[in-house]
């Protein structure tokens, strides 16, 4: 399988952590595919018209995109317990928690884009700050009960992305449980194999 990849994308990192945690990383070849909101990648658009990563080309030439879709597919390939529950209340709890983590990452990316404009719109900046405080409180409230799986991996990526792009927020100050979770999860081989770089 071929994964369109970037060393700084939190959504790519989520997929790669999932692949490492399920023993599938060796079946994935990565190709560096730079994408930007203002610069659509013509080559990538032949496979994903949205010009977004991660995009996964399967062995049969078919293509999957969106990190959740790719992780759901990978969850069907390994021999261990499913990391995304397949039915019942557990599935919807996992999906809701994953939506919190992924939505939070989306928010942070939009905030960073606005922050980097020559003249950021202050009401939007203020709204991002309010939503970030609320989202951090939500993660803090339930992080200890999140089992190993897609949502947990997403929260681990979230903590690292906050460190990488929003170090000034000092998010750990009001989130001791989230901070403790992240410090421990960061030691896992899947995290060490997917460290964020500036490259």
Coordinates of N, CA and C in Angstrom, one line a residue:
X1 N 0.8 -1.2 0.0 CA 0.0 0.0 0.0 C 0.9 1.2 0.0
X2 N 0.4 2.3 -0.7 CA 1.2 3.5 -0.8 C 0.4 4.6 -0.1
X3 N 1.1 5.3 0.9 CA 0.4 6.4 1.6 C 1.0 7.7 1.3
X4 N 0.2 8.6 0.8 CA 0.7 10.0 0.6 C 0.8 10.6 2.0
X5 N 2.0 11.2 2.2 CA 2.5 11.4 3.6 C 3.1 12.8 3.7
X6 N 3.1 13.3 4.9 CA 3.9 14.5 5.3 C 4.3 14.3 6.8
X7 N 5.6 14.7 7.1 CA 6.0 14.5 8.5 C 5.3 15.4 9.5
X8 N 4.6 16.4 9.1 CA 4.0 17.3 10.0 C 2.5 17.2 10.1
X9 N 1.8 16.4 9.3 CA 0.4 16.3 9.3 C -0.1 15.4 10.5
X10 N -0.9 15.9 11.4 CA -1.4 15.1 12.5 C -2.3 14.0 12.0
X11 N -3.0 14.2 10.9 CA -3.9 13.2 10.4 C -3.1 12.0 9.8
X12 N -2.0 12.3 9.1 CA -1.1 11.2 8.6 C -0.5 10.5 9.8
X13 N -0.1 11.3 10.8 CA 0.5 10.6 12.0 C -0.5 9.7 12.6
X14 N -1.7 10.0 12.7 CA -2.8 9.2 13.3 C -2.8 7.8 12.6
X15 N -2.8 7.9 11.2 CA -2.9 6.7 10.4 C -1.6 5.8 10.7
X16 N -0.5 6.5 10.7 CA 0.8 5.7 10.9 C 0.9 5.1 12.3
X17 N 0.4 5.8 13.3 CA 0.3 5.2 14.7 C -0.6 4.0 14.7
X18 N -1.7 4.1 14.0 CA -2.7 3.0 13.9 C -2.0 1.8 13.2
X19 N -1.3 2.1 12.2 CA -0.6 1.0 11.4 C 0.5 0.4 12.3
X20 N 1.3 1.2 13.1 CA 2.3 0.6 14.0 C 1.6 -0.2 15.1
X21 N 0.5 0.3 15.6 CA -0.1 -0.4 16.8 C -0.8 -1.7 16.3
X22 N -1.1 -1.8 15.1 CA -1.7 -3.1 14.6 C -0.7 -4.0 13.8
X23 N 0.5 -3.6 13.8 CA 1.5 -4.4 13.1 C 1.5 -4.3 11.6
X24 N 0.9 -3.3 11.0 CA 0.8 -3.2 9.6 C 1.7 -2.2 8.9
X25 N 2.5 -1.5 9.7 CA 3.4 -0.4 9.2 C 4.3 -0.9 8.1
X26 N 4.8 -2.2 8.2 CA 5.7 -2.7 7.2 C 5.0 -2.9 5.8
X27 N 3.6 -2.9 5.8 CA 2.9 -3.1 4.6 C 2.6 -1.8 3.9
X28 N 3.1 -0.7 4.5 CA 2.8 0.7 3.9 C 4.1 1.3 3.5
X29 N 4.1 1.8 2.2 CA 5.2 2.6 1.7 C 4.7 4.0 1.7
X30 N 5.5 5.0 2.2 CA 5.1 6.4 2.2 C 5.8 7.2 1.1
X31 N 5.0 8.1 0.6 CA 5.6 9.0 -0.4 C 5.3 10.5 0.1
X32 N 6.4 11.3 0.1 CA 6.2 12.7 0.5 C 5.3 13.4 -0.5
X33 N 4.2 14.0 0.0 CA 3.3 14.7 -0.8 C 2.9 16.0 -0.2
X34 N 3.6 17.1 -0.5 CA 3.3 18.4 0.1 C 1.9 18.9 -0.4
X35 N 1.1 19.3 0.6 CA -0.2 19.9 0.3 C -0.3 21.2 1.0
X36 N -1.0 22.1 0.4 CA -1.3 23.4 1.1 C -2.6 23.9 0.6
X37 N -3.3 24.7 1.5 CA -4.6 25.2 1.1 C -4.6 26.0 -0.1
X38 N -3.6 26.8 -0.4 CA -3.5 27.7 -1.5 C -2.7 27.1 -2.7
X39 N -2.3 25.8 -2.6 CA -1.5 25.2 -3.6 C -1.9 23.8 -3.8
X40 N -3.0 23.5 -4.5 CA -3.5 22.2 -4.8 C -2.4 21.4 -5.5
X41 N -2.2 20.1 -5.1 CA -1.2 19.2 -5.6 C -1.8 18.4 -6.8
X42 N -1.4 18.8 -8.0 CA -2.0 18.2 -9.2 C -1.9 16.7 -9.2
X43 N -0.7 16.2 -8.9 CA -0.5 14.8 -8.9 C -1.4 14.0 -7.9
X44 N -1.5 14.5 -6.7 CA -2.4 13.9 -5.7 C -3.8 14.0 -6.2
X45 N -4.2 15.0 -6.8 CA -5.6 15.2 -7.2 C -6.1 14.1 -8.2
X46 N -5.1 13.5 -8.8 CA -5.5 12.4 -9.7 C -6.1 11.2 -8.9
X47 N -5.7 11.1 -7.6 CA -6.2 10.1 -6.7 C -7.2 10.6 -5.7
X48 N -7.0 11.8 -5.3 CA -7.9 12.4 -4.3 C -8.2 13.9 -4.8
X49 N -9.4 14.1 -5.3 CA -9.7 15.4 -5.9 C -9.7 16.5 -4.8
X50 N -9.7 16.2 -3.5 CA -9.7 17.2 -2.5 C -8.2 17.7 -2.2
X51 N -7.2 17.0 -2.8 CA -5.8 17.4 -2.6 C -5.5 17.4 -1.1
X52 N -5.9 16.3 -0.4 CA -5.6 16.2 1.0 C -4.9 14.9 1.4
X53 N -4.1 15.0 2.4 CA -3.5 13.8 3.0 C -4.0 13.6 4.4
X54 N -4.1 12.3 4.8 CA -3.5 11.1 4.1 C -4.5 10.6 3.0
X55 N -3.8 10.0 2.0 CA -4.5 9.3 0.9 C -3.8 8.0 0.7
X56 N -4.5 6.9 0.7 CA -3.9 5.6 0.7 C -4.3 4.9 -0.6
X57 N -3.3 4.4 -1.4 CA -3.5 3.6 -2.6 C -3.4 2.2 -2.2
X58 N -4.4 1.4 -2.4 CA -4.3 0.0 -2.1 C -3.6 -0.9 -3.1
X59 N -3.4 -2.1 -2.8 CA -2.6 -3.0 -3.7 C -3.3 -3.2 -5.0
X60 N -4.7 -3.1 -5.0 CA -5.4 -3.3 -6.3 C -5.6 -2.0 -7.1
X61 N -4.9 -0.9 -6.6 CA -5.0 0.4 -7.3 C -6.1 1.3 -6.8
X62 N -7.1 0.8 -6.1 CA -8.1 1.6 -5.5 C -7.6 2.6 -4.5
X63 N -8.3 3.6 -4.1 CA -7.8 4.7 -3.3 C -8.8 4.9 -2.1
X64 N -8.3 5.1 -1.0 CA -9.0 5.6 0.2 C -8.5 6.9 0.7
X65 N -9.4 7.8 1.1 CA -8.9 9.0 1.8 C -9.8 9.3 3.0
X66 N -9.2 10.2 3.8 CA -9.7 10.6 5.1 C -9.1 9.6 6.1
X67 N -8.5 10.2 7.2 CA -7.8 9.4 8.1 C -8.7 8.3 8.8
X68 N -9.9 8.7 9.1 CA -10.8 7.7 9.7 C -11.1 6.6 8.8
X69 N -11.4 6.8 7.5 CA -11.7 5.8 6.6 C -10.5 4.8 6.5
X70 N -9.3 5.4 6.4 CA -8.1 4.6 6.3 C -7.9 3.7 7.5
X71 N -8.1 4.3 8.7 CA -7.9 3.5 9.9 C -9.0 2.4 10.0
X72 N -10.2 2.7 9.6 CA -11.2 1.7 9.6 C -10.9 0.5 8.7
X73 N -10.3 0.9 7.5 CA -9.8 -0.2 6.6 C -8.7 -1.0 7.2
X74 N -7.7 -0.3 7.8 CA -6.6 -1.0 8.4 C -7.0 -2.0 9.5
X75 N -8.1 -1.6 10.2 CA -8.6 -2.4 11.3 C -9.2 -3.7 10.9
X76 N -9.4 -3.8 9.6 CA -9.9 -5.1 9.0 C -8.8 -6.0 8.6
X77 N -7.5 -5.5 8.6 CA -6.4 -6.3 8.0 C -5.6 -7.1 9.1
X78 N -5.6 -6.7 10.3 CA -4.8 -7.3 11.3 C -5.5 -8.4 12.0
X79 N -4.8 -9.2 12.8 CA -5.4 -10.4 13.4 C -5.7 -10.1 14.9
X80 N -5.5 -8.9 15.4 CA -5.7 -8.7 16.8 C -7.1 -8.2 17.0
X81 N -7.4 -7.8 18.3 CA -8.8 -7.2 18.6 C -9.0 -5.9 17.8
X82 N -10.2 -5.7 17.4 CA -10.5 -4.5 16.6 C -10.3 -3.3 17.5
X83 N -9.7 -2.3 17.0 CA -9.5 -1.0 17.7 C -10.6 0.0 17.5
X84 N -11.5 -0.3 16.6 CA -12.7 0.5 16.4 C -13.9 -0.4 16.6
X85 N -14.6 -0.3 17.7 CA -15.7 -1.3 17.9 C -16.6 -1.3 16.7
X86 N -17.2 -2.5 16.4 CA -18.0 -2.6 15.2 C -19.5 -2.4 15.4
X87 N -19.9 -2.4 16.7 CA -21.3 -2.2 16.9 C -21.6 -1.8 18.4
X88 N -22.9 -1.4 18.6 CA -23.3 -1.1 19.9 C -22.9 0.2 20.5
X89 N -23.2 0.5 21.7 CA -22.8 1.7 22.4 C -21.3 2.0 22.3
X90 N -20.5 1.0 22.4 CA -19.0 1.2 22.4 C -18.6 1.8 21.1
X91 N -19.2 1.4 20.0 CA -18.8 2.0 18.7 C -19.1 3.5 18.7
X92 N -20.3 3.8 19.1 CA -20.6 5.3 19.0 C -19.9 6.1 20.0
X93 N -19.5 5.5 21.2 CA -18.7 6.3 22.1 C -17.3 6.5 21.5
X94 N -16.8 5.5 20.9 CA -15.5 5.6 20.3 C -15.5 6.6 19.1
X95 N -16.5 6.6 18.3 CA -16.7 7.5 17.2 C -16.8 9.0 17.7
X96 N -17.6 9.1 18.8 CA -17.8 10.5 19.3 C -16.5 11.0 19.9
X97 N -15.8 10.2 20.6 CA -14.5 10.6 21.1 C -13.5 10.9 20.0
X98 N -13.5 10.1 19.0 CA -12.7 10.4 17.8 C -13.1 11.7 17.1
X99 N -14.4 11.9 17.1 CA -14.8 13.2 16.5 C -14.3 14.4 17.3
X100 N -14.3 14.3 18.6 CA -13.8 15.3 19.4 C -12.3 15.6 19.1
X101 N -11.5 14.5 19.1 CA -10.1 14.7 18.8 C -9.8 15.2 17.4
X102 N -10.5 14.7 16.4 CA -10.3 15.1 15.0 C -10.8 16.6 14.8
X103 N -12.0 16.9 15.4 CA -12.5 18.2 15.3 C -11.6 19.2 15.9
X104 N -11.0 18.8 17.0 CA -10.1 19.7 17.7 C -8.9 20.0 16.9
X105 N -8.3 19.0 16.2 CA -7.2 19.2 15.3 C -7.6 20.1 14.1
X106 N -8.8 19.9 13.6 CA -9.3 20.8 12.5 C -9.3 22.2 13.0
X107 N -9.8 22.4 14.2 CA -9.9 23.8 14.8 C -8.5 24.4 14.9
X108 N -7.6 23.6 15.4 CA -6.2 24.1 15.6 C -5.5 24.5 14.2
X109 N -5.8 23.7 13.2 CA -5.2 24.0 11.9 C -5.8 25.3 11.4
X110 N -7.1 25.5 11.5 CA -7.7 26.7 11.1 C -7.2 27.9 11.9
X111 N -7.1 27.7 13.2 CA -6.5 28.8 14.0 C -5.1 29.1 13.6
X112 N -4.3 28.1 13.3 CA -2.9 28.4 12.9 C -2.9 29.2 11.6
X113 N -3.8 28.8 10.6 CA -3.9 29.5 9.3 C -4.3 31.0 9.5
X114 N -5.3 31.2 10.4 CA -5.7 32.6 10.7 C -4.6 33.4 11.4
X115 N -4.0 32.7 12.3 CA -2.9 33.4 13.1 C -1.8 33.8 12.2
X116 N -1.5 33.1 11.2 CA -0.4 33.4 10.3 C -0.7 34.4 9.2
X117 N -1.9 34.8 9.1 CA -2.3 35.9 8.1 C -1.7 37.2 8.6
X118 N -1.5 38.1 7.6 CA -0.9 39.4 7.9 C -1.8 40.2 8.8
X119 N -3.1 40.0 8.7 CA -4.0 40.7 9.6 C -5.1 39.8 10.0
X120 N -4.8 39.0 11.1 CA -5.8 38.0 11.6 C -7.0 38.7 12.0
X121 N -8.2 38.1 11.8 CA -9.4 38.6 12.2 C -9.6 38.3 13.7
X122 N -9.6 39.3 14.6 CA -9.6 39.1 16.0 C -10.8 38.4 16.6
X123 N -12.0 38.7 16.1 CA -13.1 37.9 16.6 C -13.0 36.4 16.3
X124 N -12.4 36.0 15.2 CA -12.2 34.6 14.9 C -11.1 34.0 15.8
X125 N -10.0 34.8 16.0 CA -9.0 34.4 16.9 C -9.5 34.1 18.3
X126 N -10.4 35.0 18.8 CA -11.0 34.9 20.1 C -11.9 33.7 20.2
X127 N -12.6 33.4 19.1 CA -13.5 32.2 19.1 C -12.7 30.9 19.1
X128 N -11.6 30.9 18.4 CA -10.7 29.7 18.4 C -10.2 29.5 19.8
X129 N -9.9 30.5 20.5 CA -9.4 30.4 21.9 C -10.4 29.8 22.8
X130 N -11.7 30.3 22.7 CA -12.8 29.9 23.5 C -13.0 28.4 23.3
X131 N -13.1 28.0 22.0 CA -13.4 26.6 21.6 C -12.2 25.7 22.1
X132 N -11.0 26.2 22.0 CA -9.9 25.4 22.5 C -9.9 25.1 24.0
X133 N -10.3 26.1 24.8 CA -10.4 25.9 26.2 C -11.5 24.9 26.5
X134 N -12.6 25.0 25.8 CA -13.7 24.0 26.0 C -13.4 22.6 25.6
X135 N -12.7 22.5 24.4 CA -12.3 21.2 23.9 C -11.2 20.5 24.9
X136 N -10.3 21.3 25.3 CA -9.3 20.8 26.3 C -10.0 20.3 27.6
X137 N -11.0 21.0 28.0 CA -11.7 20.6 29.2 C -12.5 19.3 29.0
X138 N -13.0 19.1 27.8 CA -13.7 17.9 27.4 C -12.8 16.7 27.4
X139 N -11.6 16.9 26.8 CA -10.6 15.8 26.7 C -10.2 15.5 28.1
X140 N -9.9 16.5 28.9 CA -9.4 16.2 30.3 C -10.4 15.5 31.1
X141 N -11.7 15.7 30.9 CA -12.8 15.1 31.7 C -12.9 13.6 31.5
X142 N -12.5 13.1 30.3 CA -12.7 11.7 30.0 C -11.5 10.9 29.6
X143 N -10.3 11.5 29.5 CA -9.1 10.9 29.0 C -8.8 9.6 29.7
X144 N -9.0 9.5 31.0 CA -8.7 8.3 31.8 C -9.5 7.1 31.4
X145 N -10.7 7.3 30.8 CA -11.6 6.2 30.5 C -11.5 5.8 29.0
X146 N -10.6 6.4 28.3 CA -10.5 6.1 26.8 C -9.7 4.9 26.6
X147 N -10.2 3.8 26.0 CA -9.4 2.6 25.9 C -8.5 2.7 24.7
X148 N -7.5 1.8 24.6 CA -6.6 1.7 23.5 C -7.5 1.6 22.2
X149 N -7.2 2.5 21.3 CA -8.0 2.5 20.0 C -7.8 3.8 19.3
X150 N -8.7 4.0 18.3 CA -8.5 5.1 17.4 C -8.6 6.4 18.2
X151 N -9.6 6.6 19.0 CA -9.8 7.8 19.8 C -8.5 8.1 20.6
X152 N -8.1 7.1 21.3 CA -6.9 7.3 22.2 C -5.7 7.7 21.3
X153 N -5.5 7.1 20.2 CA -4.4 7.5 19.3 C -4.5 9.0 18.8
X154 N -5.8 9.3 18.6 CA -6.0 10.7 18.1 C -5.7 11.7 19.2
X155 N -6.1 11.4 20.4 CA -5.7 12.3 21.6 C -4.2 12.4 21.8
X156 N -3.5 11.3 21.5 CA -2.1 11.3 21.7 C -1.5 12.3 20.6
X157 N -2.0 12.1 19.4 CA -1.5 13.0 18.3 C -1.9 14.5 18.6
X158 N -3.1 14.7 19.2 CA -3.5 16.0 19.6 C -2.5 16.7 20.5
X159 N -2.1 16.0 21.6 CA -1.2 16.5 22.5 C 0.1 16.9 21.9
X160 N 0.6 16.1 21.0 CA 1.9 16.4 20.3 C 1.7 17.6 19.3
X161 N 0.5 17.7 18.7 CA 0.3 18.8 17.8 C 0.2 20.1 18.6
X162 N -0.4 20.1 19.7 CA -0.5 21.3 20.6 C 1.0 21.7 20.9
X163 N 1.8 20.8 21.2 CA 3.2 21.1 21.6 C 3.9 21.7 20.3
X164 N 3.7 21.1 19.2 CA 4.4 21.5 18.0 C 4.0 22.9 17.4
X165 N 2.7 23.2 17.5 CA 2.2 24.4 16.8 C 1.7 25.4 17.8
X166 N 1.4 25.0 19.1 CA 0.8 25.9 20.0 C 1.5 25.8 21.4
X167 N 2.8 25.8 21.4 CA 3.5 25.6 22.7 C 3.2 26.8 23.6
X168 N 2.8 27.9 23.1 CA 2.5 29.1 24.0 C 1.3 28.9 24.8
X169 N 0.4 27.9 24.4 CA -0.8 27.7 25.2 C -0.6 27.1 26.6
X170 N 0.5 26.4 26.8 CA 0.8 25.8 28.0 C -0.4 24.9 28.4
X171 N -0.9 24.1 27.5 CA -2.1 23.3 27.7 C -2.1 22.4 29.0
X172 N -0.9 22.0 29.3 CA -0.8 21.0 30.5 C -1.1 21.7 31.8
X173 N -1.1 23.0 31.9 CA -1.3 23.7 33.2 C -2.7 23.3 33.7
X174 N -3.7 23.2 32.9 CA -5.0 23.0 33.4 C -5.5 21.6 33.0
X175 N -4.6 20.7 32.5 CA -5.0 19.4 32.0 C -4.1 18.3 32.6
X176 N -4.0 18.2 33.9 CA -3.0 17.2 34.4 C -3.3 15.8 34.0
X177 N -4.5 15.3 33.8 CA -4.8 14.0 33.4 C -4.4 13.8 32.0
X178 N -4.7 14.7 31.1 CA -4.4 14.6 29.7 C -2.8 14.7 29.6
X179 N -2.2 15.5 30.4 CA -0.7 15.6 30.3 C -0.1 14.3 30.8
X180 N -0.6 13.7 31.8 CA -0.1 12.4 32.3 C -0.3 11.3 31.2
X181 N -1.5 11.3 30.6 CA -1.7 10.3 29.5 C -0.7 10.5 28.4
X182 N -0.5 11.8 28.0 CA 0.3 12.0 26.9 C 1.8 11.7 27.2
X183 N 2.2 12.0 28.4 CA 3.6 11.7 28.7 C 3.9 10.2 28.7
X184 N 2.9 9.4 29.1 CA 3.1 7.9 29.1 C 3.0 7.4 27.7
X185 N 1.9 7.8 26.9 CA 1.7 7.3 25.6 C 2.9 7.7 24.7
X186 N 3.5 8.8 24.9 CA 4.6 9.3 24.1 C 5.7 8.3 24.1
X187 N 5.8 7.4 25.1 CA 6.9 6.5 25.1 C 6.7 5.3 24.2
X188 N 5.5 5.1 23.7 CA 5.2 3.9 22.9 C 6.0 3.9 21.6
X189 N 6.4 2.7 21.1 CA 7.1 2.6 19.9 C 6.4 3.3 18.7
X190 N 5.1 3.2 18.7 CA 4.3 3.8 17.6 C 4.5 5.4 17.6
X191 N 4.6 6.0 18.7 CA 4.8 7.4 18.8 C 6.3 7.8 18.4
X192 N 7.2 7.0 18.9 CA 8.6 7.2 18.6 C 8.9 7.0 17.2
X193 N 8.2 6.1 16.5 CA 8.5 5.9 15.1 C 7.8 6.9 14.2
X194 N 7.0 7.8 14.8 CA 6.3 8.8 13.9 C 6.5 10.2 14.4
X195 N 7.6 10.5 15.0 CA 7.9 11.8 15.6 C 7.7 12.9 14.6
X196 N 7.1 14.0 15.0 CA 6.9 15.1 14.1 C 8.2 15.8 13.9
X197 N 8.5 16.2 12.6 CA 9.7 16.9 12.3 C 9.4 18.2 11.5
X198 N 10.3 19.0 11.4 CA 10.2 20.2 10.6 C 10.4 20.0 9.1
X199 N 10.9 18.7 8.8 CA 11.2 18.5 7.4 C 10.1 18.3 6.5

